[in-house]
Amino acid sequence: MVAVIAGTPVDTSMGKALLEEHGYEAVSFPISDTPEEQSILQVLYPERLREIIEGKVDEISSLGMDTVFVYCNSISAAVDMEEIGRKKGVRMITPLMVYRDLGKSYSRLGVIAANSQSACGIEKALQSGKNDTRVIGLGTLELVDAVESGMVPDKIVDEFELTGLLGFFRTSGCEALVLGCTHFSWFRDALADKSPIKVIDPALMMLEMLQT
């Protein structure tokens, strides 16, 4: 049994569904009700966010689970989830663990994240793998809101003119675009179909880490 921690009920359920598709039993533990509430906690009240998460991990442990799948980039950037895992004696699988390895393989990456703090945290993790990796990042809660509303993936790509953004990343020399928010898995395939550069979804790489 794997516990899924994420920012809102929507991305938590997405993480749970991903695990179940690959044969895992999973239980959801959302931290906030809305993206706005979660973003405010991350940016303005990280210590309060940490307290909430530690309470969730205590609840998870009391239910006999010892593995936590952190299906949220921005939480991982705002709070040291691996340190909490060590403190509480549970295994943490987080997006930032993926980025440390990913940064070793590229010299220039584009990143789209839920907010600017998350983009900054992802940049630090990527550069911890290779300090000369250049990162061009964007933080936008509007894309998260679109996913939460259930907007069709192709419509998200078109309405937010993401093909233009992809062109900017390509012109800037980016070898790939990292989807720095687990919500963005929702439109991954629609975006990849129109992308001139590789689109990387860390959620799939986290799944590989869980399997090892």
Coordinates of C-alpha atoms in Angstrom, one line a residue:
M1 CA 0.0 0.0 0.0
V2 CA 1.4 3.4 -1.0
A3 CA 0.3 6.7 0.4
V4 CA -0.1 9.6 -2.2
I5 CA 0.5 13.1 -0.9
A6 CA -0.2 16.0 -3.3
G7 CA -1.4 19.6 -3.2
T8 CA -5.2 19.2 -3.9
P9 CA -7.7 16.4 -4.3
V10 CA -7.3 16.6 -8.1
D11 CA -3.6 15.9 -8.4
T12 CA -3.7 13.5 -5.5
S13 CA -6.3 11.5 -7.3
M14 CA -4.2 11.7 -10.5
G15 CA -1.2 10.2 -8.5
K16 CA -3.4 7.5 -7.1
A17 CA -4.8 6.6 -10.5
L18 CA -1.2 6.4 -11.9
L19 CA -0.2 4.0 -9.2
E20 CA -3.3 1.9 -9.6
E21 CA -2.7 1.7 -13.3
H22 CA 0.6 0.0 -12.6
G23 CA -0.7 -2.5 -10.0
Y24 CA -0.2 -0.6 -6.7
E25 CA -2.8 -0.1 -4.0
A26 CA -2.8 3.5 -3.1
V27 CA -4.5 5.9 -0.6
S28 CA -4.9 9.6 -1.2
F29 CA -3.8 12.3 1.3
P30 CA -4.4 15.8 -0.2
I31 CA -2.9 18.8 1.7
S32 CA -5.2 21.6 0.5
D33 CA -8.6 22.1 -1.1
T34 CA -7.6 24.4 -4.0
P35 CA -4.4 25.4 -5.9
E36 CA -4.6 28.9 -4.6
E37 CA -4.7 27.7 -1.0
Q38 CA -1.7 25.4 -1.6
S39 CA 0.3 28.0 -3.4
I40 CA -0.2 30.5 -0.5
L41 CA 1.0 27.9 2.0
Q42 CA 4.1 27.1 -0.1
V43 CA 5.1 30.7 -0.8
L44 CA 4.1 32.5 2.4
Y45 CA 3.7 29.9 5.1
P46 CA 6.2 27.0 4.5
E47 CA 6.5 26.2 8.2
R48 CA 2.8 25.8 8.5
L49 CA 2.8 23.6 5.4
R50 CA 5.6 21.5 6.9
E51 CA 3.5 21.0 10.1
I52 CA 0.5 19.9 8.0
I53 CA 2.6 17.4 6.0
E54 CA 4.2 16.0 9.1
G55 CA 0.7 15.4 10.6
K56 CA -0.3 13.6 7.3
V57 CA 2.8 11.4 7.5
D58 CA 2.0 10.5 11.1
E59 CA -1.5 9.5 10.0
I60 CA 0.0 7.5 7.2
S61 CA 2.4 5.7 9.5
S62 CA -0.5 4.9 12.0
L63 CA -2.3 3.2 9.1
G64 CA 0.7 0.9 8.6
M65 CA 2.0 2.4 5.4
D66 CA 5.7 3.1 5.0
T67 CA 6.0 4.5 1.5
V68 CA 4.9 8.0 0.4
F69 CA 4.6 9.0 -3.3
V70 CA 4.8 12.8 -3.3
Y71 CA 2.8 13.6 -6.4
C72 CA 3.5 17.4 -6.3
N73 CA 6.5 19.3 -7.5
S74 CA 5.7 22.5 -5.7
I75 CA 5.3 20.9 -2.3
S76 CA 8.7 19.1 -2.8
A77 CA 10.3 22.5 -3.7
A78 CA 8.8 24.3 -0.7
V79 CA 9.4 21.6 2.0
D80 CA 12.2 19.1 2.4
M81 CA 10.1 16.0 2.0
E82 CA 13.2 13.6 2.2
E83 CA 14.2 15.1 5.5
I84 CA 10.6 14.5 6.8
G85 CA 10.8 10.9 5.5
R86 CA 14.1 10.3 7.4
K87 CA 12.6 11.9 10.6
K88 CA 9.4 9.9 10.4
G89 CA 11.0 6.6 9.2
V90 CA 9.1 6.4 5.9
R91 CA 10.3 6.1 2.3
M92 CA 9.7 9.2 0.2
I93 CA 9.6 9.3 -3.5
T94 CA 9.6 12.9 -4.7
P95 CA 10.0 14.8 -8.0
L96 CA 13.1 16.5 -6.8
M97 CA 14.9 13.1 -6.5
V98 CA 14.2 12.7 -10.3
Y99 CA 15.6 16.2 -11.1
R100 CA 19.0 15.6 -9.4
D101 CA 19.6 12.7 -11.9
L102 CA 17.9 14.5 -14.8
G103 CA 20.2 17.5 -14.6
K104 CA 23.2 15.4 -15.3
S105 CA 22.0 14.5 -18.8
Y106 CA 21.2 18.0 -20.2
S107 CA 23.0 21.3 -20.7
R108 CA 19.9 23.4 -21.1
L109 CA 16.3 22.7 -20.0
G110 CA 13.0 24.5 -20.1
V111 CA 10.7 24.1 -17.1
I112 CA 7.0 25.0 -16.6
A113 CA 5.9 24.8 -13.0
A114 CA 2.9 25.8 -10.8
N115 CA 4.5 28.9 -9.4
S116 CA 7.9 30.7 -9.5
Q117 CA 9.0 29.2 -6.2
S118 CA 8.5 25.7 -7.5
A119 CA 10.4 26.6 -10.7
C120 CA 13.3 27.9 -8.5
G121 CA 13.3 24.7 -6.5
I122 CA 13.4 22.6 -9.6
E123 CA 16.3 24.7 -11.0
K124 CA 18.3 24.1 -7.8
A125 CA 17.6 20.4 -8.0
L126 CA 18.6 20.1 -11.6
Q127 CA 21.8 22.1 -11.1
S128 CA 22.7 20.0 -8.0
G129 CA 23.2 17.2 -10.5
K130 CA 25.4 19.3 -12.8
N131 CA 26.0 22.9 -11.8
D132 CA 26.4 24.2 -15.4
T133 CA 23.0 23.0 -16.5
R134 CA 21.1 26.1 -17.6
V135 CA 17.4 26.3 -16.7
I136 CA 14.8 28.5 -18.3
G137 CA 11.7 28.4 -16.1
L138 CA 8.1 29.6 -16.0
G139 CA 5.6 29.5 -13.0
T140 CA 1.9 29.7 -13.8
L141 CA -1.0 28.7 -11.6
E142 CA -3.4 29.4 -14.5
L143 CA -2.4 26.0 -16.2
V144 CA -3.1 24.3 -12.9
D145 CA -6.5 25.9 -12.6
A146 CA -7.3 24.8 -16.2
V147 CA -6.5 21.2 -15.3
E148 CA -8.5 21.4 -12.1
S149 CA -11.5 22.6 -14.1
G150 CA -11.3 19.6 -16.3
M151 CA -10.4 21.5 -19.5
V152 CA -9.7 19.2 -22.4
P153 CA -5.9 18.7 -23.0
D154 CA -6.0 19.9 -26.6
K155 CA -7.9 23.0 -25.6
I156 CA -5.4 23.8 -22.9
V157 CA -2.5 23.7 -25.4
D158 CA -4.4 25.9 -27.8
E159 CA -6.0 28.4 -25.4
F160 CA -2.7 29.1 -23.6
E161 CA -0.8 29.1 -26.9
L162 CA 1.7 26.6 -25.5
T163 CA 3.1 25.9 -29.0
G164 CA 4.4 29.4 -29.0
L165 CA 6.0 28.8 -25.6
L166 CA 7.6 25.6 -26.9
G167 CA 9.0 27.6 -29.8
F168 CA 10.5 30.1 -27.3
F169 CA 12.2 27.2 -25.4
R170 CA 13.5 25.7 -28.6
T171 CA 14.9 29.1 -29.8
S172 CA 16.5 29.5 -26.4
G173 CA 18.5 26.3 -27.0
C174 CA 16.5 24.0 -24.6
E175 CA 17.0 20.4 -25.4
A176 CA 13.8 19.4 -23.6
L177 CA 10.9 20.7 -21.6
V178 CA 10.3 19.5 -18.1
L179 CA 6.7 19.4 -16.9
G180 CA 7.4 20.7 -13.4
C181 CA 3.9 20.2 -12.0
T182 CA 2.2 16.8 -11.8
H183 CA -1.1 18.5 -12.9
F184 CA 0.6 18.9 -16.3
S185 CA 0.6 15.2 -16.9
W186 CA -3.0 15.8 -17.9
F187 CA -2.0 17.5 -21.1
R188 CA 1.4 15.8 -21.6
D189 CA 0.5 13.8 -24.7
A190 CA -1.4 16.8 -26.4
L191 CA 1.7 19.0 -25.8
A192 CA 4.2 16.4 -26.9
D193 CA 2.3 15.9 -30.2
K194 CA 3.0 19.5 -31.1
S195 CA 6.4 20.0 -29.5
P196 CA 9.6 20.5 -31.5
I197 CA 11.6 19.4 -28.4
K198 CA 11.4 16.4 -26.0
V199 CA 8.7 16.7 -23.3
I200 CA 9.8 15.1 -20.0
D201 CA 7.2 14.0 -17.4
P202 CA 8.9 13.4 -14.0
A203 CA 5.9 11.5 -12.8
L204 CA 6.8 8.5 -15.0
M205 CA 10.4 8.6 -13.7
M206 CA 9.1 8.7 -10.1
L207 CA 7.2 5.5 -10.9
E208 CA 10.4 3.9 -12.0
M209 CA 12.0 4.9 -8.7
L210 CA 9.2 3.3 -6.8
Q211 CA 9.6 0.1 -8.6
T212 CA 13.3 -0.3 -7.8

